[in-house]
Short mmCIF file of C-alpha atoms (C1' of nucleotides) in Angstrom, two decimals:
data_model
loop_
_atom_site.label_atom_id
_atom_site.label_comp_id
_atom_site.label_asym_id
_atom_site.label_seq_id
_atom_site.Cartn_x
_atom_site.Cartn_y
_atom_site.Cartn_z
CA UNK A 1 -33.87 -76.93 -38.87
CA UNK A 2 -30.37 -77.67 -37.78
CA UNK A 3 -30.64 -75.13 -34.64
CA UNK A 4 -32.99 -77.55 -33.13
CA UNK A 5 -30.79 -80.94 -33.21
CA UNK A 6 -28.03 -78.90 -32.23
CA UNK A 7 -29.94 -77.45 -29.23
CA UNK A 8 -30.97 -81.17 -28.53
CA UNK A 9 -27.65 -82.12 -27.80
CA UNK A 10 -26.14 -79.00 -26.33
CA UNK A 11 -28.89 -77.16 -24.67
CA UNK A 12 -29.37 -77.06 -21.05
CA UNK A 13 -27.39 -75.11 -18.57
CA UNK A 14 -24.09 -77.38 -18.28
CA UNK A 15 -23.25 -79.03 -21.47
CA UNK A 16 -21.30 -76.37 -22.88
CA UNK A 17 -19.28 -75.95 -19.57
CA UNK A 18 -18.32 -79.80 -19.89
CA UNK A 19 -17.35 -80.06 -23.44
CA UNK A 20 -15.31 -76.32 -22.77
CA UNK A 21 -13.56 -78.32 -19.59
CA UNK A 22 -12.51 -81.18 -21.44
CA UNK A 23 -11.32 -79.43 -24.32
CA UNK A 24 -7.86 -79.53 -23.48
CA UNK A 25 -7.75 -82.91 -22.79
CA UNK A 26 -9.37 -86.20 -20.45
CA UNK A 27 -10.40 -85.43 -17.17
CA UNK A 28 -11.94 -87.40 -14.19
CA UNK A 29 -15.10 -87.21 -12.48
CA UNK A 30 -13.66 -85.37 -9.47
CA UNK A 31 -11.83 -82.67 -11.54
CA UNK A 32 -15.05 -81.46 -13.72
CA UNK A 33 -16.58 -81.54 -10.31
CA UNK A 34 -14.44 -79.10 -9.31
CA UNK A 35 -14.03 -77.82 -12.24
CA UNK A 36 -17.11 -76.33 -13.52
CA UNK A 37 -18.47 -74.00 -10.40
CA UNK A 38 -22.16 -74.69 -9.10
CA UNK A 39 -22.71 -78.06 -10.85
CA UNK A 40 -23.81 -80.24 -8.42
CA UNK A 41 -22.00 -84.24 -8.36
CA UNK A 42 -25.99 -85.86 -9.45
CA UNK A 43 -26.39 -83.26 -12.12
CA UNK A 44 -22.69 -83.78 -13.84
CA UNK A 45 -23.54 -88.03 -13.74
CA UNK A 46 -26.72 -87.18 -15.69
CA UNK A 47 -25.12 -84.68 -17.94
CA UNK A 48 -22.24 -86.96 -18.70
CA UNK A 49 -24.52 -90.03 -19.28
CA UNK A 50 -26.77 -88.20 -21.89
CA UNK A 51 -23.41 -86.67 -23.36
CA UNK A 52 -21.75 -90.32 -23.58
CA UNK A 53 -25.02 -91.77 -25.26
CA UNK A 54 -25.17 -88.83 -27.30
CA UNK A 55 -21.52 -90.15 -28.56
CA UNK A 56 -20.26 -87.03 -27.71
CA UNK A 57 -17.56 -88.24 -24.91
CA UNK A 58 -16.10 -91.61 -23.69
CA UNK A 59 -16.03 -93.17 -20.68
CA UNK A 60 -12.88 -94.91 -19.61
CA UNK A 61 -12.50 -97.14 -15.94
CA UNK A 62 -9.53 -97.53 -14.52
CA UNK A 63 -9.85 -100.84 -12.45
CA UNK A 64 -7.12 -99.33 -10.04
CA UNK A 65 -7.72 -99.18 -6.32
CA UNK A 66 -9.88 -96.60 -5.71
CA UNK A 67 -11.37 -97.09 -9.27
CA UNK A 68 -10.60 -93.63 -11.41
CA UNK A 69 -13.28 -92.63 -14.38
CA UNK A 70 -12.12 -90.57 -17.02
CA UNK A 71 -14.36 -88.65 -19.64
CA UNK A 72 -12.91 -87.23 -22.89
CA UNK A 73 -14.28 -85.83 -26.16
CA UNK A 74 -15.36 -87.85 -29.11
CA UNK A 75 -13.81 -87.07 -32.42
CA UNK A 76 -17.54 -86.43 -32.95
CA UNK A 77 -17.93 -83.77 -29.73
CA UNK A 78 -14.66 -81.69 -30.71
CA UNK A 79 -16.81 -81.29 -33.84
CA UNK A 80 -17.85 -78.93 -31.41
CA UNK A 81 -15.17 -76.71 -31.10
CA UNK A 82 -16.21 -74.86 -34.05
CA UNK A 83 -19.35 -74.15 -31.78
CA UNK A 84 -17.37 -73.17 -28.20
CA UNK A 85 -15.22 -71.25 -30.34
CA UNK A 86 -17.91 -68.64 -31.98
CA UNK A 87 -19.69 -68.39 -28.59
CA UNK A 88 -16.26 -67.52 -27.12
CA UNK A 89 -15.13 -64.82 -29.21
CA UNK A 90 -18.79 -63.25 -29.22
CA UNK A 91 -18.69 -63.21 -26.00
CA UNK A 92 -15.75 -61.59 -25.47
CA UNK A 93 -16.11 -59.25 -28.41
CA UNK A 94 -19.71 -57.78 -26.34
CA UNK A 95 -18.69 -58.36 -23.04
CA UNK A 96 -19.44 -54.28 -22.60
CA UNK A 97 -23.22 -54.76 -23.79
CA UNK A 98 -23.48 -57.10 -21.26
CA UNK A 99 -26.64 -55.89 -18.55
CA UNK A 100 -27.75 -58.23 -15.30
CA UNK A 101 -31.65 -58.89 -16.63
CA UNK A 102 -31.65 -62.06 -14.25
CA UNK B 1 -13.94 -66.90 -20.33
CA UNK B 2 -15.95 -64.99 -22.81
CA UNK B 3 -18.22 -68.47 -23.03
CA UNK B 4 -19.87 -67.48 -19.62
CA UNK B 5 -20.94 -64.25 -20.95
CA UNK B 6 -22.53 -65.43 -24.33
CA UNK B 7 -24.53 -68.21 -22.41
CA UNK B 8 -25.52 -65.88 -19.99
CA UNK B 9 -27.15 -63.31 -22.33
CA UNK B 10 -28.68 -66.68 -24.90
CA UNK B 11 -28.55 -69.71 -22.62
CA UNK B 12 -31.83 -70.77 -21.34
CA UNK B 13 -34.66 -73.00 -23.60
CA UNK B 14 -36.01 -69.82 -25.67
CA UNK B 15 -33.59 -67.43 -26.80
CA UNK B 16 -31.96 -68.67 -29.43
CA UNK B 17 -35.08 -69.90 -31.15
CA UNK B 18 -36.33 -66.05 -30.82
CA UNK B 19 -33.59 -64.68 -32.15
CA UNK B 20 -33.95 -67.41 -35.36
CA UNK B 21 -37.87 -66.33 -35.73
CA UNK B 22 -36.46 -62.65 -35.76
CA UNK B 23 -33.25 -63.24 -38.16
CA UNK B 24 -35.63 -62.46 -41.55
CA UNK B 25 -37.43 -59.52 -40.30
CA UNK B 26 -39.36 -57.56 -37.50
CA UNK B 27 -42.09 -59.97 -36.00
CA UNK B 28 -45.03 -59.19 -33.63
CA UNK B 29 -45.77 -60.62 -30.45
CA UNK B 30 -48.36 -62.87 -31.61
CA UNK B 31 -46.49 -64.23 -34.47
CA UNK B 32 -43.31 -65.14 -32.44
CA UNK B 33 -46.10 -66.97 -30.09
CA UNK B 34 -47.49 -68.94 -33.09
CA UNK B 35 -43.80 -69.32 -34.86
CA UNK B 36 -42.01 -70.67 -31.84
CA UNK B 37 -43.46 -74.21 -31.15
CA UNK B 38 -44.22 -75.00 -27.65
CA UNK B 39 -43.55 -71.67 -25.67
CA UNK B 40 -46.44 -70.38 -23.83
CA UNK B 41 -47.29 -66.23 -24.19
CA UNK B 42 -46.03 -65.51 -20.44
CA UNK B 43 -42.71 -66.99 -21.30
CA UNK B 44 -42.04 -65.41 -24.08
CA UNK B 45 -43.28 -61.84 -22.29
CA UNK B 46 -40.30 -63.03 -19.60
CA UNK B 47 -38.05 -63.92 -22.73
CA UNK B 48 -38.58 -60.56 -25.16
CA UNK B 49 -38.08 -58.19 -22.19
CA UNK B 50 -34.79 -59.51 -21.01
CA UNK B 51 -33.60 -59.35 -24.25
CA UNK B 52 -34.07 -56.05 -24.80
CA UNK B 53 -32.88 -55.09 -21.46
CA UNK B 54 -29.71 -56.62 -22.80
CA UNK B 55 -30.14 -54.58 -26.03
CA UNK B 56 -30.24 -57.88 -28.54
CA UNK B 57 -33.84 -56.67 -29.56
CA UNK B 58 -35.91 -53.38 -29.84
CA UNK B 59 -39.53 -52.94 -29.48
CA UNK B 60 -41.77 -50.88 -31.37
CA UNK B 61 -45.38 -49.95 -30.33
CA UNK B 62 -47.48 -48.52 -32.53
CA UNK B 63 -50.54 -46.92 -31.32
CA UNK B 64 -53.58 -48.35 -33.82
CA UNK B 65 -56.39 -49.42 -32.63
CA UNK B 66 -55.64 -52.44 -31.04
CA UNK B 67 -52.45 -51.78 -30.56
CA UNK B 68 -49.37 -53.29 -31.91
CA UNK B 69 -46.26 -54.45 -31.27
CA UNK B 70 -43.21 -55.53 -33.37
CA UNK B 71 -39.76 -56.96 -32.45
CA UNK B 72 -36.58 -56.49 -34.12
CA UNK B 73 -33.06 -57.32 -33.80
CA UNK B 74 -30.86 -54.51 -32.92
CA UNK B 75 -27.14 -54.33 -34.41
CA UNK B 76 -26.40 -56.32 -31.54
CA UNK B 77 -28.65 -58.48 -31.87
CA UNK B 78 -27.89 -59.11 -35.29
CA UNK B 79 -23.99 -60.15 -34.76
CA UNK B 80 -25.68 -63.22 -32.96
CA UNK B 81 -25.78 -64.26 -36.91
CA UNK B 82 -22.70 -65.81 -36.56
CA UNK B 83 -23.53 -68.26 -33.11
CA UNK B 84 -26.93 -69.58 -35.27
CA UNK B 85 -25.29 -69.52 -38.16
CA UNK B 86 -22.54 -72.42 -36.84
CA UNK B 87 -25.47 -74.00 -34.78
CA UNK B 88 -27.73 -74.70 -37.64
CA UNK B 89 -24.58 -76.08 -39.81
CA UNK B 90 -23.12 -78.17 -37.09
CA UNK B 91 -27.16 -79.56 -36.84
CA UNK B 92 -26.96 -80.62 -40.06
CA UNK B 93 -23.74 -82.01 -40.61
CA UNK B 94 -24.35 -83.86 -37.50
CA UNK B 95 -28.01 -85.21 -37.91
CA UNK B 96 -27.33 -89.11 -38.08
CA UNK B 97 -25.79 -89.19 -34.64
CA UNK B 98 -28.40 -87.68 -33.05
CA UNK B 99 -29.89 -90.31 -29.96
CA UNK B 100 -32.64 -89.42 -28.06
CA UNK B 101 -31.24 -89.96 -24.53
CA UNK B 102 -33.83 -87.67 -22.60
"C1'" DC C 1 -53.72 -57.22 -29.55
"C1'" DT C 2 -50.31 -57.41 -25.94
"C1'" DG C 3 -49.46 -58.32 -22.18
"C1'" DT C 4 -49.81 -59.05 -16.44
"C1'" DA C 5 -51.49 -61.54 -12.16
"C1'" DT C 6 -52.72 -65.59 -9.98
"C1'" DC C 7 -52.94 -70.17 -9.00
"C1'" DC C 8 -51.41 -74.70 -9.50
"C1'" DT C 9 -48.72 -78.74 -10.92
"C1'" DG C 10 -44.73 -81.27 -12.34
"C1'" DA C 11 -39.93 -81.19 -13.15
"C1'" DT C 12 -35.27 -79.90 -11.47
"C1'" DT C 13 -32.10 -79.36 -7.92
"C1'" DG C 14 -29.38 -79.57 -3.53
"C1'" DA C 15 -28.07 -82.01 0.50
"C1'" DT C 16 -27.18 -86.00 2.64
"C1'" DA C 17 -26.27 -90.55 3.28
"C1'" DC C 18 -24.91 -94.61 1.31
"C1'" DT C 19 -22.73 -98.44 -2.05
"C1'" DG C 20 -19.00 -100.83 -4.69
"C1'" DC D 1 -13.07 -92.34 -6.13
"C1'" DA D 2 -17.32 -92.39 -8.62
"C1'" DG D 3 -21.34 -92.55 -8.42
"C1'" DT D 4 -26.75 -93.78 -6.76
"C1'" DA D 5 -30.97 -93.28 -3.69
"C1'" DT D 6 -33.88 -90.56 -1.24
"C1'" DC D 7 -36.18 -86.62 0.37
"C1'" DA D 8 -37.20 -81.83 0.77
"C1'" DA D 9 -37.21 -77.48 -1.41
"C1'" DT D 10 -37.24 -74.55 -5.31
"C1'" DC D 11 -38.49 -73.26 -9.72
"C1'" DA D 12 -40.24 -73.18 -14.28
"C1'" DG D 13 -44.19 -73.69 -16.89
"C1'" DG D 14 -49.39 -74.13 -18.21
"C1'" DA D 15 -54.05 -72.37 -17.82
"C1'" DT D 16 -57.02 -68.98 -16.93
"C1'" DA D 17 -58.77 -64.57 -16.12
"C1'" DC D 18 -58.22 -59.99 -16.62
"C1'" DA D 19 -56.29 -55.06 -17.80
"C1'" DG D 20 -54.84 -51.26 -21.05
#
DNA sequence: CTGTATCCTGATTGATACTG
DNA sequence: CAGTATCAATCAGGATACAG
């Protein structure tokens, strides 16, 4: 079943949240920190490094002084827009149904 | 960002899997527990009762002896077609790149 | 059969300090 | 700046027993 390899690669709580940040282009370290609210800096490193063997991003260094890092989508992870997209409009669309069962 | 909302009422490990076992028909609590590989009866209580607090499922007791009890989609529920839908098809597409980084 | 309650263990996380 | 190491705290999950 396809669900499950996609759920391998996107599942978890943050993944989405990184892929939707950098869909509008690169971004460093520092501004998906701030960025995505509540991740902490350990659990973004881990995400990124599972999402950059996973081929879904890239990892550029910038040997200026201080070093800068920059992460940015794959042609293979804005395959996923297709994905971010449908959550995002059904989302919206039943933002009404929504009830606080956590 | 209507993103937030959709992971908020499927994020998590389960959901999505429960809503794939339910996508072909009404299924009772014991044969989600055998369908869905790996989850354990007192998460999937946790699992099926927020869910229909946040009306994606109905559930149906029916008072034989012993008694049973059978889970549907609602109409709700059911527009969640289109999120598994893309899942499963961006799964396949995407099989070969799959690397197991965890 | 369909759950709930309890206990227990291992994994996940946050905070902090530290390195290059 | 971009992480890593460490430790403490929390949480999620499994097993079991039990209730309706």
């Amino acid at each position: 079943m396809g669900v499950h390899d996609a759920m391998y690669v996107l599942g978890g709580k943050w993944k989405i949240y990184i892929i939707t940040g950098l869909l509008f282009g690169p971004m460093r370290y520092s501004d998906l920190l701030r960025n995505i609210t509540g991740i902490s800096g350990k659990v973004l490193s881990r995400e990124l490094k599972e999402m950059e063997i996973n081929h879904l991003i890239n990892r550029t260094v910038s040997s200026t002084q201080p070093v800068t890092v920059t992460y940015e989508l794959t042609e293979y992870g804005e395959s996923t827009k297709s994905i971010i997209g449908v959550l995002s409009e059904w989302g919206e669309d039943h933002r009404e149904m929504i009830v606080k069962a956590k």
